Short mmCIF file of C-alpha atoms in Angstrom, two decimals:
data_model
loop_
_atom_site.label_atom_id
_atom_site.label_comp_id
_atom_site.label_asym_id
_atom_site.label_seq_id
_atom_site.Cartn_x
_atom_site.Cartn_y
_atom_site.Cartn_z
CA UNK A 1 118.61 255.92 54.15
CA UNK A 2 118.27 258.08 57.24
CA UNK A 3 115.25 260.36 57.26
CA UNK A 4 116.12 264.00 57.95
CA UNK A 5 113.25 266.41 58.42
CA UNK A 6 113.72 270.13 57.82
CA UNK A 7 112.79 272.35 60.72
CA UNK A 8 109.50 273.42 59.10
CA UNK A 9 108.59 269.81 58.24
CA UNK A 10 109.48 268.66 61.74
CA UNK A 11 107.35 271.40 63.26
CA UNK A 12 104.34 270.45 61.13
CA UNK A 13 104.68 266.76 61.99
CA UNK A 14 105.06 267.49 65.68
CA UNK A 15 102.03 269.76 65.61
CA UNK A 16 99.94 267.01 64.03
CA UNK A 17 101.17 264.50 66.60
CA UNK A 18 100.40 266.87 69.48
CA UNK A 19 96.95 267.44 68.03
CA UNK A 20 96.38 263.70 67.92
CA UNK A 21 97.67 263.36 71.46
CA UNK A 22 95.18 265.95 72.66
CA UNK A 23 92.37 264.27 70.75
CA UNK A 24 93.22 260.86 72.23
CA UNK A 25 93.26 262.37 75.74
CA UNK A 26 89.84 263.82 74.90
CA UNK A 27 88.57 260.39 73.82
CA UNK A 28 89.78 258.87 77.06
CA UNK A 29 88.10 261.61 79.07
CA UNK A 30 84.86 261.23 77.08
CA UNK A 31 84.76 257.50 77.72
CA UNK A 32 85.45 258.00 81.43
CA UNK A 33 82.62 260.55 81.58
CA UNK A 34 80.24 258.20 79.78
CA UNK A 35 79.73 260.50 76.82
CA UNK A 36 77.62 259.62 73.80
CA UNK A 37 79.08 256.88 71.57
CA UNK A 38 78.72 259.00 68.41
CA UNK A 39 80.73 261.83 69.97
CA UNK A 40 83.45 259.43 71.11
CA UNK A 41 83.74 257.82 67.66
CA UNK A 42 83.83 261.24 65.96
CA UNK A 43 86.70 262.37 68.18
CA UNK A 44 88.52 259.06 67.70
CA UNK A 45 88.23 259.42 63.92
CA UNK A 46 89.73 262.92 64.15
CA UNK A 47 92.68 261.54 66.14
CA UNK A 48 93.17 258.79 63.60
CA UNK A 49 93.24 261.32 60.73
CA UNK A 50 95.80 263.47 62.56
CA UNK A 51 98.04 260.41 63.03
CA UNK A 52 97.59 259.44 59.39
CA UNK A 53 98.54 262.92 58.19
CA UNK A 54 101.67 262.94 60.36
CA UNK A 55 102.67 259.56 58.99
CA UNK A 56 102.02 260.54 55.42
CA UNK A 57 104.05 263.71 55.88
CA UNK A 58 106.98 261.65 57.14
CA UNK A 59 106.62 259.17 54.27
CA UNK A 60 106.38 261.97 51.69
CA UNK A 61 109.48 263.67 53.08
CA UNK A 62 111.41 260.40 52.95
CA UNK A 63 110.36 259.82 49.36
CA UNK A 64 111.23 263.37 48.46
CA UNK A 65 114.75 262.82 49.81
CA UNK A 66 115.06 259.61 47.77
CA UNK A 67 113.67 261.09 44.56
CA UNK A 68 115.63 264.32 44.72
CA UNK A 69 118.93 262.84 45.86
CA UNK A 70 121.69 264.09 43.55
CA UNK A 71 122.61 260.56 42.52
CA UNK A 72 119.08 259.78 41.33
CA UNK A 73 118.70 262.84 39.06
CA UNK A 74 114.92 262.41 38.91
CA UNK A 75 113.62 265.67 40.39
CA UNK A 76 113.05 267.16 36.89
CA UNK A 77 113.72 270.65 38.28
CA UNK A 78 110.55 270.61 40.41
CA UNK A 79 110.92 272.70 43.60
CA UNK A 80 111.27 270.47 46.68
CA UNK A 81 108.23 271.94 48.41
CA UNK A 82 106.04 271.26 45.40
CA UNK A 83 107.33 267.69 45.05
CA UNK A 84 106.79 267.02 48.76
CA UNK A 85 103.23 268.40 48.59
CA UNK A 86 102.50 266.29 45.53
CA UNK A 87 103.82 263.11 47.18
CA UNK A 88 101.87 263.80 50.39
CA UNK A 89 98.71 264.41 48.37
CA UNK A 90 99.25 261.15 46.54
CA UNK A 91 99.48 259.21 49.81
CA UNK A 92 96.43 260.98 51.21
CA UNK A 93 94.44 260.05 48.14
CA UNK A 94 95.22 256.38 48.83
CA UNK A 95 94.12 256.50 52.45
#
């Protein structure tokens, strides 16, 4: 199944990825400047979380498309935004 992101979902994922990109650039700069190890690790952890959230958003959207496909009939009338948020929260709780 091909993953198709709605414009709002795509924007959110791209924003998270851009945030991670900036944080990784910051980590590189911090290492080059010889910054404190604790600061570097903190920034690296923030970049990792941003990447994880982008990945989970993509996974949740893909599952939403599978679950709510007309042929599956398993959406139980739940609004797509609510289902997507629930699936994303589920994946975040496992991280």
